[in-house]
Short mmCIF file of C-alpha atoms in Angstrom, two decimals:
data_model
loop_
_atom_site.label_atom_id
_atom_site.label_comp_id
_atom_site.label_asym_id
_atom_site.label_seq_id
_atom_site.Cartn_x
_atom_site.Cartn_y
_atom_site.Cartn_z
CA UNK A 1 19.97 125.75 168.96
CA UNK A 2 18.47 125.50 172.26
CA UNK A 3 19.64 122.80 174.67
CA UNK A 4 15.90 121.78 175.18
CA UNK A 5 16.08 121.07 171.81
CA UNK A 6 18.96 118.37 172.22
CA UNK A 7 16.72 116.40 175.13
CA UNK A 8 14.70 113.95 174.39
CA UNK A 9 12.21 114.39 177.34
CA UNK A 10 10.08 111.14 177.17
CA UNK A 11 13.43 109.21 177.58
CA UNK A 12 14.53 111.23 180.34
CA UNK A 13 11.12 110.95 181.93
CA UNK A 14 11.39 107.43 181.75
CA UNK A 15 14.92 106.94 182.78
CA UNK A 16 14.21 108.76 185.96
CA UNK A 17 11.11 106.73 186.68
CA UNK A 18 13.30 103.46 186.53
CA UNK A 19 16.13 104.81 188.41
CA UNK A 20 13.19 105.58 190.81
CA UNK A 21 12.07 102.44 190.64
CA UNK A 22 15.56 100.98 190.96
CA UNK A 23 16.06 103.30 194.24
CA UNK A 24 12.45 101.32 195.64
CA UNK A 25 13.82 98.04 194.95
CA UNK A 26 16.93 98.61 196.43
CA UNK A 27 15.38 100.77 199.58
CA UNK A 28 13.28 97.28 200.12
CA UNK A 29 16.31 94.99 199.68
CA UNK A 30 18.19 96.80 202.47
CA UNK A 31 15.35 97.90 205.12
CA UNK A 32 12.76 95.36 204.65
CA UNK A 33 14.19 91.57 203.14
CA UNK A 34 17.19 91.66 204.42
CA UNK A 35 15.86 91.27 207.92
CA UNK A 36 13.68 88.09 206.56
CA UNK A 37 15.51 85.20 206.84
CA UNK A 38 13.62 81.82 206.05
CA UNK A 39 16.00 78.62 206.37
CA UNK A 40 18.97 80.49 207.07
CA UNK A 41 18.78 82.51 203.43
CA UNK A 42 17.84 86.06 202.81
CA UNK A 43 15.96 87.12 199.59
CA UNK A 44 18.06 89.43 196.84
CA UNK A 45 16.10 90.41 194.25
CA UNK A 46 17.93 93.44 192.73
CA UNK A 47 18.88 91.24 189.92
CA UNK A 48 14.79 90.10 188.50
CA UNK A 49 14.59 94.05 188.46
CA UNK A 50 17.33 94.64 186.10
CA UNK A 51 16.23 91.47 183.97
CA UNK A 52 12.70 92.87 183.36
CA UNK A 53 14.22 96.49 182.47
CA UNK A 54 16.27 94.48 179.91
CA UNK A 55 14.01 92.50 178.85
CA UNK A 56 11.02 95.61 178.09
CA UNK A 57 13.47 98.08 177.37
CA UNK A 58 16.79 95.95 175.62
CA UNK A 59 20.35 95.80 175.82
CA UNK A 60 21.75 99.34 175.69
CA UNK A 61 18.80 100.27 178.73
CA UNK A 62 18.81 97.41 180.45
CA UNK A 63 22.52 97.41 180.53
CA UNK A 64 23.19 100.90 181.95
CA UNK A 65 20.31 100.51 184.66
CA UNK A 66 21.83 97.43 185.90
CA UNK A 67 24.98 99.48 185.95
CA UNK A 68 22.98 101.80 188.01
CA UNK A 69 21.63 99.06 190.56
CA UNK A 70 24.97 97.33 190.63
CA UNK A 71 26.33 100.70 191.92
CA UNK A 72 23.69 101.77 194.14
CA UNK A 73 23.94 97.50 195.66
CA UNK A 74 28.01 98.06 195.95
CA UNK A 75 27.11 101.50 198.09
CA UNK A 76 24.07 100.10 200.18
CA UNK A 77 25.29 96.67 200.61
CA UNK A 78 28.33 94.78 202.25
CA UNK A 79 29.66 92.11 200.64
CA UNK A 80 30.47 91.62 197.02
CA UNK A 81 30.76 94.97 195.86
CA UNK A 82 32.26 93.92 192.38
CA UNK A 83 30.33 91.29 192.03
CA UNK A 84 27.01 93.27 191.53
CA UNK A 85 28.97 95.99 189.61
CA UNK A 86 29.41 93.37 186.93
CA UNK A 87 27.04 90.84 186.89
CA UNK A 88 23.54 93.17 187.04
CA UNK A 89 24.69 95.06 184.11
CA UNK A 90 25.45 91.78 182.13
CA UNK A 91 22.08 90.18 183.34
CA UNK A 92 20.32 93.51 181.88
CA UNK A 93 22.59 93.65 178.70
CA UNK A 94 21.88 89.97 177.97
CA UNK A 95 17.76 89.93 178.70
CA UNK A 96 17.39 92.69 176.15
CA UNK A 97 19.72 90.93 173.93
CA UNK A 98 17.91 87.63 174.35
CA UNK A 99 14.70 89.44 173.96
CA UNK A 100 15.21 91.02 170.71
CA UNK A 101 16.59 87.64 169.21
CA UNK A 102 15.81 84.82 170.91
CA UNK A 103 12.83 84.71 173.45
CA UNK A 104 9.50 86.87 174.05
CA UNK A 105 8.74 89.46 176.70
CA UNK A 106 5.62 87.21 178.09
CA UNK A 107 5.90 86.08 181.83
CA UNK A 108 6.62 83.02 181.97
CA UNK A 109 10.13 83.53 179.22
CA UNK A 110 10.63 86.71 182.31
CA UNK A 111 10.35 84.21 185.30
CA UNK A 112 12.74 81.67 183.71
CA UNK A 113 15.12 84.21 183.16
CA UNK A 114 14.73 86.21 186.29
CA UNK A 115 14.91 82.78 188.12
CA UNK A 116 18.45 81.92 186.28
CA UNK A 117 19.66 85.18 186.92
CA UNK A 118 18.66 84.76 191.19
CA UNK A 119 20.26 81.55 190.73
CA UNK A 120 23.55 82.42 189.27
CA UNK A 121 23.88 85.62 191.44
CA UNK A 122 23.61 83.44 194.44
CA UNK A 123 26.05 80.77 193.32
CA UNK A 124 28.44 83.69 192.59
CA UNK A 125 27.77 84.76 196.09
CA UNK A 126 28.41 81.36 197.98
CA UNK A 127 31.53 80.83 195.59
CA UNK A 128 34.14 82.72 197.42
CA UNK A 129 33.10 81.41 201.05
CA UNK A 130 33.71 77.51 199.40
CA UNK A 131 37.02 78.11 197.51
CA UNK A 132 38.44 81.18 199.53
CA UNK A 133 37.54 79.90 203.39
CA UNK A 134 36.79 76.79 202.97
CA UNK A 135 33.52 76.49 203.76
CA UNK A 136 31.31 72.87 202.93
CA UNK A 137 29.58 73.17 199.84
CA UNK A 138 26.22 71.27 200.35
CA UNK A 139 25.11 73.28 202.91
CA UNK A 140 26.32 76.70 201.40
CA UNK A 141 24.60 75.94 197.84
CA UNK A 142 21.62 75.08 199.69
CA UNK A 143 21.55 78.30 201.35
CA UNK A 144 22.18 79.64 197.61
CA UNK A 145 19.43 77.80 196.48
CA UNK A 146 16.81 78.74 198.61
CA UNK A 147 17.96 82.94 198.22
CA UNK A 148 16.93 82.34 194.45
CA UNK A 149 13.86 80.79 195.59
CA UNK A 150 13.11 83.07 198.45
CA UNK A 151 13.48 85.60 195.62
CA UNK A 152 11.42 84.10 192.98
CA UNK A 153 7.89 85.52 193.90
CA UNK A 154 9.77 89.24 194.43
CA UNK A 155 10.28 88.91 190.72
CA UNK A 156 6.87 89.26 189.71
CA UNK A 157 6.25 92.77 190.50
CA UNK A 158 9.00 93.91 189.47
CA UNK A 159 8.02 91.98 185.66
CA UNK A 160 4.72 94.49 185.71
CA UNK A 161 6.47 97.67 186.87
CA UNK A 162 8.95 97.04 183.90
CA UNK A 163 6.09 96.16 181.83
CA UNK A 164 3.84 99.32 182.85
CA UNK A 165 6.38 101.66 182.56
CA UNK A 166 7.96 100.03 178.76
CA UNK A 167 3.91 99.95 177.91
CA UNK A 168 3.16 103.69 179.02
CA UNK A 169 6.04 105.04 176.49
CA UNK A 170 5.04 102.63 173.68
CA UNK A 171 1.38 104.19 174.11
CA UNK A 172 3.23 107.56 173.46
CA UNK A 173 5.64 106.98 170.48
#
């Protein structure tokens, strides 16, 4: 048996265009937004990414390409290195999850859950600072609250390239 045989080559195809797509997002996150600061807050949107990719493509993919983004955030990012290592493959584990049971893929179920997910990744951030050094907590959660909402209209594109490329490979099975 040939190993050709043994590939699946429309899931491969796809896999690499979302780790591609994952690379983007996170090439933009380090180069461009994280030299925008508005209020004292930085957008991080790595986490709407992985949402959509669970949410088009379920738990098992949306899991192991938010373990792929949580990876290539802990190499390209200082900071919370463990943080992202667990919570973006949760976030895409869960959106698939919620998305075969619970909710539908349409935009607006996508922009409540990519909004939780900004806003729990940015309390997780600010946590540490406020119990570990002590920092106030009104002014830190506000800071947390405007990086989810910095984020928030990030999320959208990253809801059609999910979208386009789950919709492509539908066309084809």
């Amino acid at each position: 048996m040939a190993i050709q045989e043994l590939i699946n080559l429309r899931k491969a195809r796809k896999a690499i265009l979302y780790l591609l797509c994952i690379i983007v997002t996170l090439w933009l996150q380090t180069m461009v937004f994280s030299r925008v600061v508005l209020l004292g807050a930085k957008p991080f949107f790595v986490p709407a990414l992985v949402v959509a990719i669970g949410l088009f493509e379920g738990g098992v993919w949306g899991g192991m390409l938010g373990l792929a983004a949580g990876i290539g955030c802990m190499l390209s990012m200082a900071g919370s290195p463990v943080l992202f290592l667990i919570l973006l493959p949760v976030f895409g584990f869960l959106s698939g999850l919620l998305a075969d049971f619970l909710i539908n893929r349409r935009f607006v179920a996508y922009l409540l859950l990519a909004a939780l997910a900004l806003l729990i990744t940015a309390l997780l951030q600010a946590m540490p600072l406020w119990i570990f050094r002590g920092a106030a907590p009104k002014p830190l959660f506000t800071v947390a609250l405007l990086q989810a909402l910095w984020a928030l209209p990030l999320a959208v594109p990253a809801y059609f390239a999910a979208k386009l490329l789950a919709g492509r490979e539908r066309e084809r099975v």
